[in-house]
Amino acid sequence: MNSWTSIAKHPTISLLKSCTTRRELKQIHAQLLVKGILNNPHFHGQFVATVALQNPANLDYANHVLLHQCDNPNLFTLNSFIRAYSKSSTPNKSFHFYTKILHSSNNLSPDNYTFNFLVRTCAQLHVHETGFSVHGALIKYGFEHDPHVQTGLIFMYAELGCLSSCHVVFEGIDEPDLVCQTAMLHACAKCGDIDFARKMFDVMPQRDPIAWNAMISGYAQCGRSREALNLFHLMQIEGVKLNEVSMVLVLSACTHLGALDQGRWTHGYVERNKLRMTVTLGTALIDMYAKCGNIDKAMEVFWGLKEKNVYTWSSAIGGLAMNGLGEESLDLFSSMKQDGFQPNEVTFISVLRGCSVVGLVEEGRKHFDSMRNLYGIDPQLEHYGLMVDLYGRAGRLEEALNFISSMPMKPHAGAWSALLHACRMYKNKEMGELAQRKIVELDAKNDGAYVLLSNIYADYKNWEKVSSLRQTMKAKGVKKLPGCSVIEVDGEVHEFIIGDKSHPRFDEIELKLEEISRRLRLAGYVANTNPVLFDIEEEEKEDTLGKHSEKVAIAFGLISLKGVPIRVVMNLRICWDCHDVAKMISKIFNREIIVRDRNRFHHFKDGECSCKGYW
């Protein structure tokens, strides 16, 4: 008979399930002592086990009772403590009770439950050596073929990032059940073997919501957001019930792609099916709307939430900053503090971005200093990088360099990259060369460092230096990341990569690009060819610029979208020429264009941009 599931509890012990306070717990404990119920070792073990498992806050109380009132706890009790601590903030304490089993005076021996809970402890600890030791121990005691233990091992190795070990365990199972298959699917998705995970997923006879979520999460984590959304649509077709986890994952994919229409549909699904608007789901919605360029809707969701946490506030502050509303983001930060929320590291990333997009250098410095002085938060590398960006964008390059020199840790590539971008903006060749050297020392394959310095040389018409840099890139095997732009039309995501003509409507796009070129010239447009890195004829340079992925995506938007803003998401920063062209197109064609580049949003309307040339 299995002691874990079949032993009946004393009615008074069962009251612990409804116990909510330490005072109630003590009252029940006192009643059991007075009635002599805890004199029975069986009921005593049940009491401490129930206390341990019922509420993590009472673990110390259960431990104290076990230590002082129970000489020889049984296996069920000790397993309960292993299980309870495996889910706690101190999972390593599980091994204390495993040791008690091994050295018990009544000759206890660990069972399959012991090891099932221990492997989950190892998954929490993320320590490879401990995981291997537990695996060895369970083989020694003969539980390597227990299905629950096998499933636990797969989860453990997935958390440890040991996909090969997951495969070894899985291949040793004769007939894996649905739970075990789902564990292996989760492992493959988590560890990046998403194609193998999909093969498993497609042949599974049954797929529960956990399996669906594992696949969607896997696609989202490895940057294959389009496939995550395709799976989401298949999920609906098959009538799978969608929960909060599904919604958050789908919103993350929409956010990555800038797929506003699909994000709106997801929001509508939540409302139609009356899913509870949790803090996590609400924050994901704010993030989606903000990063798809609809900041008004993001703030509408924000103010409509009944419950907010520091991440909700930080997401809204960051969304305002990313959309160029720096002063509004700082006002929201003030409101957050007035409402009694304590900012954290993430909040200050959003706040410093808000200062940076509008050039509030002194205010940014004040907030940076307050992190440690007022809130006891040690600034991390990203905060230092944002401060360099803040000084650099404002043209205060010497101060930016001095700030890097004063960093308490070794400056990272992000800080030097921020300085290099500023040098590109303000055409400072000497400091740009220094920044580029430092970046390459830290990251030899950083293509952006070479491209930005090449752009600086191109501004000076120094084609010899441009050519020399390109030769260095070739010799070191550094390849420039190709520009990629994404646009959503009628719920379908279209991707354009520079030089790729595979889109089914590319002939129409080319005709629209020619029309754009004609109308731009009539309006007085002259191409800014300096950023083109080749010492070639001006006409060829203009042709190269004209095929930039963002221009192709905008042209596709003009022929495909009527009466709505054209929204484009880029993987790189928008170039100067494309920025000028987008401004002119917005006026000539009377269309609102919203571009999200790698750094921020640009809202183009009536020939102007929300960034006011400050990016």
XYZ file of C-alpha atoms in Angstrom:
615
model
C 0.000 0.000 0.000
C 1.360 3.440 -0.975
C 1.839 5.546 2.151
C 1.888 8.765 0.093
C -1.709 8.607 -1.090
C -3.634 6.124 0.995
C -3.158 7.031 4.690
C -6.227 8.749 6.146
C -5.640 11.903 8.165
C -7.099 12.583 11.582
C -10.032 15.052 11.200
C -8.293 17.709 13.316
C -5.159 17.484 11.162
C -7.357 17.958 8.102
C -8.329 21.373 9.490
C -4.830 22.571 8.600
C -5.966 22.855 4.966
C -8.146 25.827 5.856
C -5.587 27.338 8.230
C -4.457 30.804 7.042
C -2.494 32.325 9.953
C 0.254 31.224 12.308
C -2.132 31.823 15.222
C -4.664 29.335 13.788
C -1.870 26.832 13.231
C -0.789 27.084 16.862
C -4.387 26.660 18.057
C -4.773 23.431 16.071
C -1.382 22.258 17.286
C -2.348 22.917 20.914
C -5.642 21.036 20.478
C -3.828 18.012 19.067
C -1.351 18.058 21.961
C -4.076 18.352 24.622
C -6.035 15.465 23.106
C -2.884 13.332 22.959
C -3.312 12.727 19.232
C 0.313 13.620 18.510
C 1.472 10.856 20.879
C 0.735 8.550 17.982
C 3.891 8.626 15.754
C 1.738 8.076 12.685
C -0.425 11.168 13.319
C 2.557 13.205 14.516
C 4.286 12.533 11.202
C 1.148 13.509 9.306
C 0.876 16.759 11.257
C 4.398 18.006 10.549
C 4.207 16.838 6.925
C 0.939 18.695 6.371
C 2.275 21.864 8.003
C 5.408 21.692 5.831
C 3.467 21.240 2.588
C 0.491 23.491 3.253
C 2.271 26.841 3.432
C 5.958 27.625 2.702
C 5.840 30.296 5.408
C 5.300 27.561 8.013
C 8.273 25.414 6.995
C 10.375 26.690 9.883
C 7.552 25.887 12.341
C 7.216 22.334 10.978
C 10.966 21.899 11.118
C 11.055 23.035 14.755
C 8.292 20.567 15.699
C 10.065 17.743 13.887
C 13.390 18.553 15.517
C 12.113 18.775 19.104
C 9.119 16.430 19.232
C 9.853 13.570 16.841
C 12.765 11.198 17.439
C 12.224 8.809 14.530
C 10.246 10.418 11.702
C 8.936 7.998 9.086
C 9.692 8.048 5.363
C 6.445 9.818 4.475
C 7.309 12.704 6.821
C 10.873 13.091 5.585
C 9.773 12.906 1.946
C 7.236 15.632 2.699
C 10.027 17.901 3.902
C 12.137 17.129 0.823
C 9.129 17.981 -1.339
C 8.345 21.173 0.590
C 11.921 22.472 0.484
C 12.254 21.587 -3.219
C 9.586 24.246 -3.867
C 10.979 26.774 -1.380
C 13.502 29.586 -1.683
C 16.091 27.311 0.004
C 15.835 24.045 -1.987
C 19.300 22.918 -0.850
C 17.798 22.110 2.580
C 16.041 19.122 0.976
C 19.320 17.225 1.217
C 19.321 17.544 5.015
C 16.228 15.330 5.122
C 17.625 12.959 2.508
C 20.606 12.492 4.822
C 18.179 11.787 7.698
C 16.654 8.981 5.603
C 20.045 7.438 4.893
C 21.113 7.571 8.564
C 17.795 6.866 10.287
C 17.798 4.600 13.324
C 14.809 2.630 12.005
C 16.595 1.590 8.770
C 14.671 3.721 6.301
C 15.496 3.525 2.636
C 14.700 6.188 0.017
C 11.843 5.366 -2.360
C 10.725 6.633 -5.756
C 9.065 9.684 -4.175
C 12.330 10.607 -2.433
C 14.156 10.756 -5.736
C 11.297 12.341 -7.638
C 11.435 15.288 -5.225
C 15.242 15.363 -5.124
C 15.621 15.672 -8.912
C 13.195 18.596 -8.807
C 15.368 20.104 -6.076
C 18.362 19.800 -8.401
C 16.409 21.524 -11.163
C 15.883 24.436 -8.773
C 19.530 24.560 -7.722
C 21.009 24.580 -11.260
C 24.112 22.724 -10.021
C 25.287 20.066 -12.481
C 27.399 18.033 -10.045
C 24.505 17.683 -7.587
C 22.158 16.580 -10.354
C 24.601 13.919 -11.564
C 25.070 12.675 -7.972
C 21.328 12.288 -7.417
C 20.997 10.490 -10.756
C 23.727 8.097 -9.669
C 22.059 7.512 -6.295
C 18.657 6.695 -7.772
C 20.295 4.170 -10.116
C 22.012 2.616 -7.083
C 18.645 2.199 -5.349
C 16.987 0.825 -8.511
C 14.599 3.657 -9.442
C 16.017 4.587 -12.850
C 13.005 2.980 -14.586
C 10.327 4.597 -12.430
C 8.224 6.748 -14.831
C 7.834 9.650 -12.383
C 11.558 9.697 -11.658
C 12.383 9.524 -15.376
C 10.116 12.478 -16.102
C 11.685 14.387 -13.225
C 15.157 13.655 -14.605
C 14.191 15.087 -18.000
C 12.908 18.284 -16.361
C 16.065 18.461 -14.235
C 18.461 18.107 -17.167
C 16.397 20.626 -19.151
C 16.864 23.188 -16.374
C 20.583 22.347 -16.258
C 20.813 22.836 -20.032
C 21.951 19.215 -20.610
C 19.859 18.284 -23.636
C 22.021 15.254 -24.466
C 21.273 13.820 -21.005
C 17.554 14.426 -21.589
C 17.801 12.373 -24.782
C 19.632 9.548 -22.977
C 16.923 9.338 -20.281
C 14.081 9.612 -22.804
C 15.504 6.963 -25.138
C 15.737 4.560 -22.183
C 11.959 4.654 -21.648
C 10.056 1.864 -23.402
C 6.654 3.527 -23.592
C 6.811 7.177 -22.486
C 3.464 8.489 -21.313
C 1.997 11.914 -22.147
C 3.619 13.580 -19.125
C 7.028 12.207 -20.059
C 6.614 13.192 -23.721
C 5.637 16.691 -22.645
C 8.703 16.872 -20.374
C 10.962 15.948 -23.299
C 9.183 18.440 -25.545
C 9.710 21.135 -22.907
C 13.401 20.174 -22.642
C 13.993 20.434 -26.408
C 12.139 23.744 -26.640
C 13.940 25.194 -23.620
C 17.395 24.079 -24.751
C 17.001 25.410 -28.291
C 16.399 22.166 -30.229
C 13.079 23.526 -31.406
C 12.971 21.522 -34.662
C 13.281 18.200 -32.811
C 10.658 19.453 -30.363
C 8.285 20.172 -33.244
C 8.792 16.672 -34.660
C 7.885 15.227 -31.258
C 4.945 17.569 -30.945
C 3.525 16.615 -34.353
C 3.495 12.866 -33.572
C 2.155 13.106 -30.012
C -1.185 11.239 -29.866
C -2.433 13.715 -27.277
C -1.286 17.271 -26.637
C -2.274 19.050 -23.463
C -2.002 22.843 -22.952
C 1.436 22.371 -21.331
C 2.766 20.848 -24.573
C 1.287 23.670 -26.667
C 2.716 26.291 -24.337
C 6.151 24.624 -24.400
C 6.208 24.808 -28.209
C 4.994 28.412 -28.379
C 7.507 29.396 -25.688
C 10.314 27.588 -27.508
C 9.588 29.385 -30.772
C 9.326 32.740 -29.007
C 12.590 32.243 -27.063
C 14.645 31.383 -30.161
C 13.286 34.361 -32.119
C 10.923 32.404 -34.382
C 7.906 34.452 -33.451
C 6.064 33.907 -36.739
C 5.995 30.162 -36.073
C 4.820 30.837 -32.510
C 1.829 32.753 -33.902
C 1.136 30.064 -36.519
C 1.017 27.509 -33.714
C -1.302 29.798 -31.776
C -3.746 29.805 -34.713
C -3.535 25.996 -34.962
C -4.246 25.842 -31.244
C -7.488 27.722 -31.778
C -8.520 25.567 -34.760
C -8.110 22.435 -32.637
C -10.193 23.974 -29.870
C -7.479 23.919 -27.215
C -8.439 26.000 -24.224
C -6.115 28.981 -23.975
C -4.971 30.142 -20.546
C -2.976 33.038 -19.142
C 0.352 31.371 -19.963
C -0.692 30.928 -23.612
C -1.823 34.536 -23.862
C 1.389 35.949 -22.391
C 3.513 33.849 -24.765
C 1.455 34.876 -27.798
C 1.612 38.547 -26.801
C 5.389 38.202 -26.510
C 5.536 36.904 -30.099
C 3.283 39.763 -31.288
C 5.547 42.220 -29.492
C 8.679 40.834 -31.132
C 7.167 41.087 -34.620
C 5.261 44.312 -34.069
C 2.125 42.384 -35.093
C -0.435 44.841 -33.734
C -3.480 43.286 -35.432
C -2.738 39.879 -33.949
C -2.009 41.498 -30.604
C -5.385 43.230 -30.724
C -7.064 39.923 -31.561
C -5.345 38.294 -28.586
C -6.571 41.103 -26.333
C -10.073 40.594 -27.723
C -9.849 36.860 -27.029
C -8.997 37.608 -23.399
C -12.034 39.873 -23.074
C -14.463 37.596 -24.964
C -13.521 34.580 -22.886
C -13.451 36.568 -19.652
C -9.933 35.446 -18.752
C -8.798 37.016 -15.500
C -6.657 40.080 -16.148
C -3.718 39.196 -13.934
C -0.785 41.538 -13.376
C 1.383 39.397 -15.672
C -1.161 39.386 -18.491
C -1.882 43.106 -18.102
C 1.830 43.930 -18.188
C 2.273 41.797 -21.345
C -0.583 43.711 -23.007
C 0.971 47.077 -22.118
C 4.313 45.908 -23.472
C 2.727 44.648 -26.693
C 0.781 47.831 -27.446
C 3.717 50.072 -26.537
C 6.211 48.126 -28.653
C 3.792 48.005 -31.573
C 3.678 51.817 -31.512
C 0.163 52.228 -30.100
C 1.126 53.977 -26.896
C -2.355 55.440 -26.362
C -3.849 51.946 -26.129
C -0.966 50.816 -23.915
C -1.752 53.592 -21.444
C -5.474 52.864 -21.637
C -4.757 49.281 -20.562
C -2.362 50.521 -17.874
C -4.837 52.904 -16.240
C -7.604 50.296 -16.502
C -5.726 47.641 -14.528
C -7.054 47.069 -11.019
C -3.750 45.642 -9.869
C -0.270 46.816 -10.810
C 3.224 45.899 -9.690
C 6.632 47.473 -10.234
C 7.012 45.684 -13.582
C 3.663 47.039 -14.803
C 4.754 50.591 -13.992
C 8.204 50.001 -15.485
C 6.705 48.651 -18.709
C 4.481 51.708 -19.100
C 7.352 54.102 -18.313
C 9.579 52.288 -20.813
C 6.835 52.286 -23.453
C 6.434 56.054 -23.211
C 10.204 56.508 -23.456
C 10.540 54.199 -26.448
C 7.841 56.159 -28.270
C 9.711 59.420 -27.732
C 7.575 60.676 -24.834
C 10.447 61.149 -22.427
C 8.913 63.858 -20.267
C 5.651 61.896 -19.948
C 7.641 58.816 -18.875
C 9.289 60.818 -16.100
C 5.916 62.182 -14.979
C 4.656 58.585 -14.744
C 7.725 57.659 -12.699
C 6.792 60.417 -10.230
C 3.222 59.037 -10.058
C 4.596 55.572 -9.396
C 6.554 56.780 -6.375
C 3.577 58.785 -5.113
C 1.489 55.595 -5.240
C 3.997 53.931 -2.929
C 5.778 51.658 -5.417
C 9.500 51.184 -4.888
C 11.458 51.328 -8.184
C 13.833 48.509 -9.068
C 16.627 47.965 -11.610
C 14.149 47.548 -14.482
C 12.371 50.788 -13.587
C 15.588 52.769 -13.824
C 16.350 51.340 -17.271
C 13.024 52.820 -18.400
C 13.643 56.116 -16.576
C 17.126 56.598 -18.061
C 15.741 55.863 -21.537
C 13.103 58.517 -20.930
C 15.822 61.037 -20.116
C 17.908 59.973 -23.102
C 15.247 60.345 -25.810
C 14.686 64.010 -24.932
C 18.230 64.924 -23.872
C 17.622 65.560 -20.169
C 21.221 64.973 -19.133
C 21.202 66.517 -15.666
C 17.935 64.860 -14.713
C 19.268 61.537 -15.970
C 22.372 61.942 -13.829
C 20.206 62.733 -10.815
C 18.147 59.554 -11.297
C 21.277 57.474 -11.867
C 22.814 58.725 -8.600
C 19.549 58.108 -6.735
C 19.688 54.400 -7.544
C 22.398 53.777 -4.972
C 21.923 56.805 -2.718
C 18.140 56.574 -2.220
C 17.178 53.016 -3.128
C 20.288 50.940 -2.427
C 20.378 49.628 -6.017
C 23.792 49.012 -7.533
C 23.713 50.172 -11.176
C 24.310 47.360 -13.649
C 26.103 47.461 -17.008
C 22.919 48.430 -18.864
C 22.428 51.470 -16.636
C 26.009 52.613 -17.308
C 25.480 52.093 -21.039
C 22.351 54.242 -20.956
C 24.217 57.032 -19.190
C 26.908 56.984 -21.883
C 24.117 57.120 -24.466
C 22.541 60.070 -22.627
C 25.776 62.093 -22.645
C 26.603 61.059 -26.199
C 23.251 61.939 -27.779
C 23.510 65.382 -26.214
C 26.882 65.878 -27.902
C 28.797 65.787 -24.623
C 31.320 63.254 -25.901
C 34.147 64.094 -23.497
C 31.811 63.614 -20.538
C 30.636 60.321 -22.044
C 34.240 59.125 -22.323
C 35.042 60.284 -18.775
C 31.956 58.458 -17.507
C 33.177 55.228 -19.137
C 36.610 55.726 -17.574
C 35.050 56.108 -14.119
C 32.952 52.920 -14.277
C 33.644 50.683 -11.237
C 33.750 47.595 -13.478
C 35.359 46.905 -16.836
C 33.387 48.854 -19.476
C 31.324 46.550 -21.668
C 30.754 46.635 -25.421
C 27.363 48.334 -24.876
C 28.957 51.409 -23.294
C 31.576 51.735 -26.033
C 28.901 51.175 -28.706
C 26.819 54.017 -27.269
C 29.888 56.258 -27.514
C 30.602 55.099 -31.063
C 27.015 55.895 -32.110
C 27.447 59.381 -30.669
C 30.743 59.778 -32.533
C 28.922 58.815 -35.725
C 26.205 61.391 -34.990
C 28.682 64.180 -34.244
C 31.398 63.056 -36.728
C 34.157 62.649 -34.127
C 36.674 60.454 -35.965
C 39.396 60.204 -33.305
C 37.109 59.209 -30.454
C 35.205 56.907 -32.816
C 38.417 55.040 -33.603
C 39.093 54.603 -29.882
C 35.567 53.316 -29.222
C 35.743 50.916 -32.171
C 39.063 49.459 -30.967
C 37.633 48.885 -27.489
C 34.530 47.151 -28.881
C 36.570 44.827 -31.086
C 38.815 43.950 -28.118
C 35.691 42.809 -26.260
C 33.817 41.324 -29.214
C 35.928 40.582 -32.282
C 32.850 39.689 -34.386
C 30.889 42.874 -33.628
C 29.879 43.954 -37.137
C 28.264 47.176 -35.897
C 31.609 48.515 -34.663
C 33.127 48.236 -38.139
C 30.050 49.594 -39.919
C 29.741 52.664 -37.693
C 33.415 53.566 -38.000
C 33.149 53.032 -41.759
C 30.256 55.482 -41.797
C 32.377 58.053 -39.948
C 35.177 57.624 -42.505
C 32.607 57.870 -45.309
C 31.428 61.203 -43.893
C 35.006 62.423 -44.374
C 35.155 60.839 -47.887
C 38.100 58.779 -46.654
C 37.497 55.791 -48.954
C 40.926 54.328 -48.285
C 40.060 53.874 -44.595
C 36.622 52.502 -45.545
C 38.262 49.939 -47.830
C 40.823 49.024 -45.168
C 38.088 48.366 -42.615
C 36.163 46.199 -45.070
C 39.312 44.161 -45.758
C 39.804 43.704 -42.011
C 36.199 42.506 -41.704
C 36.788 39.968 -44.481
C 40.043 38.743 -42.964
C 38.418 38.251 -39.554
C 35.281 36.674 -40.981
C 33.034 39.472 -39.715
C 29.823 39.714 -41.736
C 27.468 42.673 -41.676
C 24.051 41.710 -40.329
C 21.621 42.109 -43.237
C 18.838 44.616 -42.745
C 15.454 43.012 -42.116
C 12.085 44.748 -41.838
C 8.731 43.261 -40.894
C 5.249 44.618 -41.638
C 1.829 43.189 -40.763
C -0.975 43.295 -43.332
C -4.421 41.830 -42.578
C -3.037 39.777 -39.712
C -0.236 38.262 -41.829
C 3.393 39.124 -41.114
C 5.592 39.919 -44.133
C 9.390 39.950 -43.857
C 11.753 41.839 -46.163
C 15.508 41.318 -46.215
C 17.794 43.517 -48.274
C 18.449 41.925 -51.668
C 15.656 39.333 -51.328
C 13.121 39.456 -54.179
C 11.136 36.344 -53.251
C 8.003 38.140 -52.058
C 5.049 37.165 -54.301
C 4.167 40.830 -54.886
C 7.714 42.051 -55.475
C 6.952 43.285 -59.017
C 4.259 45.597 -57.591
C 6.648 46.695 -54.837
C 9.318 47.621 -57.414
C 6.815 49.707 -59.365
C 5.830 51.509 -56.144
C 9.509 52.106 -55.296
C 9.985 53.707 -58.724
C 6.943 55.925 -58.129
C 8.289 56.904 -54.701
C 11.663 57.758 -56.247
C 10.070 59.973 -58.923
C 7.873 61.849 -56.464
C 10.742 62.306 -54.001
C 12.912 63.904 -56.694
C 10.095 66.215 -57.722
C 9.884 67.287 -54.063
C 13.623 68.113 -54.034
C 14.999 64.952 -52.456
C 18.737 64.353 -52.767
C 19.993 60.990 -51.522
C 22.331 61.013 -48.531
C 24.835 58.507 -49.933
C 27.537 58.929 -47.307
C 26.420 55.884 -45.276
C 26.958 53.568 -48.286
C 30.241 51.846 -47.581
C 31.453 51.320 -51.154
C 33.609 53.711 -53.157
C 31.300 53.440 -56.192
C 29.403 55.778 -58.494
C 26.740 57.956 -56.870
C 24.000 56.426 -59.046
C 24.869 52.929 -57.807
C 24.941 54.185 -54.213
C 21.445 55.634 -54.606
C 20.230 52.317 -56.007
C 21.698 50.507 -52.982
C 19.968 52.915 -50.584
C 16.689 52.528 -52.451
C 16.620 48.797 -51.703
C 17.009 49.137 -47.919
C 14.541 46.758 -46.285
C 12.619 49.519 -44.483
C 11.961 51.328 -47.772
C 10.756 48.098 -49.376
C 8.464 47.443 -46.386
C 7.059 50.997 -46.552
C 6.423 50.588 -50.295
C 4.561 47.334 -49.594
C 2.552 49.133 -46.911
C 1.556 51.857 -49.389
C 0.121 49.315 -51.857
C -1.451 47.043 -49.225
C -2.818 49.228 -46.434
C -5.501 51.868 -46.793
C -6.514 54.368 -44.130
C -4.331 52.967 -41.348
C -0.763 53.751 -40.241
C 2.061 51.801 -41.888
C 3.948 50.022 -39.098
C 7.429 48.638 -39.743
C 9.717 46.785 -37.322
C 13.467 46.715 -38.083
C 16.346 44.652 -36.729
C 18.837 47.558 -37.123
C 18.828 51.286 -36.487
C 17.217 53.254 -39.280
C 19.799 54.995 -41.483
C 19.877 58.757 -42.031
C 18.712 58.531 -45.624
C 15.799 56.199 -44.858
C 14.805 58.511 -42.018
C 14.696 61.501 -44.395
C 12.815 59.492 -47.008
C 10.208 58.272 -44.497
C 9.565 61.877 -43.430
C 9.041 62.944 -47.048
C 6.834 59.941 -47.897
C 4.591 60.721 -44.919
C 3.963 64.165 -46.409
C 3.874 63.346 -50.142
C 1.547 60.351 -49.739
C -0.298 61.783 -46.716
C 0.325 58.627 -44.674
C 1.325 58.068 -41.090
C 4.369 55.776 -40.859
C 5.580 54.217 -37.616
C 9.025 52.600 -37.612
C 10.407 50.672 -34.670
C 14.141 50.318 -35.110
C 16.543 48.559 -32.758
C 16.663 51.570 -30.481
C 13.321 53.395 -30.455
C 10.176 54.407 -32.343
C 9.943 56.979 -35.102
C 6.442 58.321 -35.727
C 6.444 60.014 -39.156
C 3.569 62.354 -39.960
C 3.185 65.429 -42.220
C 6.904 65.416 -43.042
C 8.064 65.370 -39.411
C 9.325 62.688 -37.026
C 8.576 62.358 -33.335
C 12.310 61.955 -32.620
C 12.975 65.484 -33.963
C 16.236 64.192 -35.445
C 17.470 63.105 -32.014
C 18.266 59.401 -32.197
